[in-house]
Amino acid sequence: MHPIRRLEPSFVEHLPEVLEPGKLYVSIDFASTAHLCCCGCQSEIAAPLSPTDWKLTYDGVNVSLHPSIGNWSLPCRSHYVIKHGKVRWAGDWSEEQVAKGRRQDRASKKRYYGEEEQSKSHEALESSQEHQTTKRDNGILVRILAWIRS
């Protein structure tokens, strides 16, 4: 399959069991998004929305996600930004850069949630990273619900 260049927003209550290429599913109720990896590898990508995870902007037509999507746990290691519905490719990161990004994510969660919530946030982040490498037959909805409950 060819790389995806644009993602069309699809606002849904529940994420579908089967994701379509070229669509960014957004569930406001579950504060989450999902799409198929833009490299074309068909991996399901979940991006939770929160003050310390991804932020979604909707301009009435297109969506943007910030920060970038870095699929470091997948074989494709794709890295891209979704801005105004367009997929903008970013460079690969070294293992050192990935580790630094993960440390910064944990520190951001620690500052936002405080010491007591940090361990829960860290477990949720690790669980989310593990979900990206889970077999497809588990379904993205099951994985996102597990992440939300953790």
Short mmCIF file of C-alpha atoms in Angstrom, two decimals:
data_model
loop_
_atom_site.label_atom_id
_atom_site.label_comp_id
_atom_site.label_asym_id
_atom_site.label_seq_id
_atom_site.Cartn_x
_atom_site.Cartn_y
_atom_site.Cartn_z
CA MET A 1 0.00 0.00 0.00
CA HIS A 2 1.14 3.55 -0.71
CA PRO A 3 1.84 6.17 1.94
CA ILE A 4 -1.15 8.24 3.01
CA ARG A 5 -0.84 11.96 2.27
CA ARG A 6 -4.07 13.25 3.83
CA LEU A 7 -6.29 12.24 6.72
CA GLU A 8 -9.98 13.07 6.67
CA PRO A 9 -11.55 13.55 10.11
CA SER A 10 -14.32 11.18 11.10
CA PHE A 11 -15.96 12.13 14.40
CA VAL A 12 -17.42 9.04 16.04
CA GLU A 13 -18.78 8.09 19.43
CA HIS A 14 -17.01 4.73 19.43
CA LEU A 15 -13.99 3.86 17.34
CA PRO A 16 -14.82 1.33 14.63
CA GLU A 17 -13.53 -2.22 14.80
CA VAL A 18 -11.96 -1.85 11.33
CA LEU A 19 -10.16 1.38 10.47
CA GLU A 20 -10.14 2.73 6.91
CA PRO A 21 -6.99 4.15 5.32
CA GLY A 22 -7.00 7.95 5.03
CA LYS A 23 -9.34 8.54 7.97
CA LEU A 24 -8.51 9.96 11.37
CA TYR A 25 -11.19 8.77 13.77
CA VAL A 26 -11.89 11.11 16.67
CA SER A 27 -13.90 10.12 19.73
CA ILE A 28 -14.54 13.15 21.90
CA ASP A 29 -16.38 11.00 24.48
CA PHE A 30 -13.30 8.81 24.95
CA ALA A 31 -10.75 11.61 24.33
CA SER A 32 -8.93 9.53 21.76
CA THR A 33 -8.04 9.30 18.10
CA ALA A 34 -7.13 6.37 15.89
CA HIS A 35 -5.91 5.88 12.34
CA LEU A 36 -3.96 3.46 10.21
CA CYS A 37 -0.26 4.24 10.04
CA CYS A 38 0.36 6.74 7.26
CA CYS A 39 3.30 4.75 5.86
CA GLY A 40 0.80 2.21 4.56
CA CYS A 41 1.87 -0.68 6.81
CA GLN A 42 -1.74 -0.98 8.12
CA SER A 43 -0.73 -0.75 11.81
CA GLU A 44 -3.41 0.78 14.01
CA ILE A 45 -2.27 3.97 15.72
CA ALA A 46 -3.98 5.35 18.82
CA ALA A 47 -3.28 8.88 20.03
CA PRO A 48 -5.00 9.72 23.33
CA LEU A 49 -6.06 13.34 23.82
CA SER A 50 -5.07 14.95 27.11
CA PRO A 51 -3.07 17.88 28.46
CA THR A 52 0.05 15.67 28.51
CA ASP A 53 -0.54 13.56 25.38
CA TRP A 54 -1.80 14.76 22.00
CA LYS A 55 -3.83 17.87 21.32
CA LEU A 56 -6.37 18.05 18.53
CA THR A 57 -7.28 21.16 16.56
CA TYR A 58 -10.32 21.20 14.30
CA ASP A 59 -10.83 24.17 11.97
CA GLY A 60 -14.28 23.13 10.80
CA VAL A 61 -12.89 21.10 7.89
CA ASN A 62 -9.52 19.59 8.79
CA VAL A 63 -7.77 18.38 11.90
CA SER A 64 -4.28 18.78 13.27
CA LEU A 65 -2.58 16.66 15.95
CA HIS A 66 0.31 17.86 18.06
CA PRO A 67 2.93 16.64 18.76
CA SER A 68 4.09 14.39 15.96
CA ILE A 69 3.27 10.70 15.66
CA GLY A 70 6.44 8.68 16.21
CA ASN A 71 5.85 4.96 15.72
CA TRP A 72 9.13 3.90 17.32
CA SER A 73 7.78 0.56 18.55
CA LEU A 74 6.70 -0.52 15.06
CA PRO A 75 8.96 -2.03 12.38
CA CYS A 76 8.21 0.91 10.02
CA ARG A 77 9.38 3.52 12.59
CA SER A 78 7.35 6.10 10.69
CA HIS A 79 7.34 9.65 12.01
CA TYR A 80 4.94 12.33 10.82
CA VAL A 81 2.90 15.37 11.75
CA ILE A 82 -0.79 15.75 10.92
CA LYS A 83 -1.42 19.42 10.14
CA HIS A 84 -4.63 20.69 8.55
CA GLY A 85 -5.37 17.16 7.39
CA LYS A 86 -2.06 16.83 5.56
CA VAL A 87 0.56 14.27 6.54
CA ARG A 88 3.97 15.89 6.79
CA TRP A 89 6.79 13.41 7.08
CA ALA A 90 9.47 13.93 9.69
CA GLY A 91 12.84 12.24 10.00
CA ASP A 92 13.63 9.06 11.88
CA TRP A 93 14.92 9.44 15.44
CA SER A 94 17.86 7.64 16.94
CA GLU A 95 17.27 5.39 19.96
CA GLU A 96 18.84 8.16 22.06
CA GLN A 97 16.31 10.71 20.77
CA VAL A 98 13.41 8.31 21.38
CA ALA A 99 14.59 7.67 24.96
CA LYS A 100 14.93 11.42 25.56
CA GLY A 101 11.41 12.03 24.20
CA ARG A 102 9.98 9.35 26.47
CA ARG A 103 11.78 10.87 29.48
CA GLN A 104 10.35 14.27 28.60
CA ASP A 105 6.85 12.75 28.31
CA ARG A 106 7.18 11.17 31.76
CA ALA A 107 8.45 14.46 33.24
CA SER A 108 5.54 16.34 31.66
CA LYS A 109 3.06 13.89 33.18
CA LYS A 110 4.80 14.14 36.55
CA ARG A 111 4.55 17.93 36.51
CA TYR A 112 0.91 17.87 35.43
CA TYR A 113 -0.44 15.01 37.55
CA GLY A 114 1.97 15.17 40.46
CA GLU A 115 3.94 12.42 42.19
CA GLU A 116 0.95 10.25 43.18
CA GLU A 117 -0.55 10.09 39.68
CA GLN A 118 2.84 9.69 37.99
CA SER A 119 3.02 5.95 38.49
CA LYS A 120 -0.46 5.54 36.95
CA SER A 121 0.48 7.76 33.99
CA HIS A 122 3.76 5.91 33.46
CA GLU A 123 1.94 2.56 33.47
CA ALA A 124 -0.64 3.93 31.01
CA LEU A 125 2.14 5.18 28.70
CA GLU A 126 3.93 1.83 28.79
CA SER A 127 0.62 0.05 28.23
CA SER A 128 -0.13 2.33 25.27
CA GLN A 129 3.29 1.57 23.75
CA GLU A 130 2.71 -2.15 24.22
CA HIS A 131 -0.70 -1.82 22.54
CA GLN A 132 0.95 -0.58 19.36
CA THR A 133 2.78 -3.89 19.05
CA THR A 134 -0.22 -6.05 19.99
CA LYS A 135 -1.68 -8.24 17.24
CA ARG A 136 -4.31 -6.56 15.05
CA ASP A 137 -6.97 -9.12 15.95
CA ASN A 138 -7.31 -7.60 19.42
CA GLY A 139 -8.99 -4.57 17.83
CA ILE A 140 -8.16 -0.97 18.53
CA LEU A 141 -11.33 -0.32 20.53
CA VAL A 142 -10.41 -3.02 23.06
CA ARG A 143 -6.92 -1.57 23.42
CA ILE A 144 -8.11 2.01 23.83
CA LEU A 145 -10.70 1.00 26.41
CA ALA A 146 -8.00 -0.89 28.32
CA TRP A 147 -5.78 2.21 28.19
CA ILE A 148 -8.60 4.45 29.43
CA ARG A 149 -9.36 2.08 32.33
CA SER A 150 -5.72 1.87 33.41
#
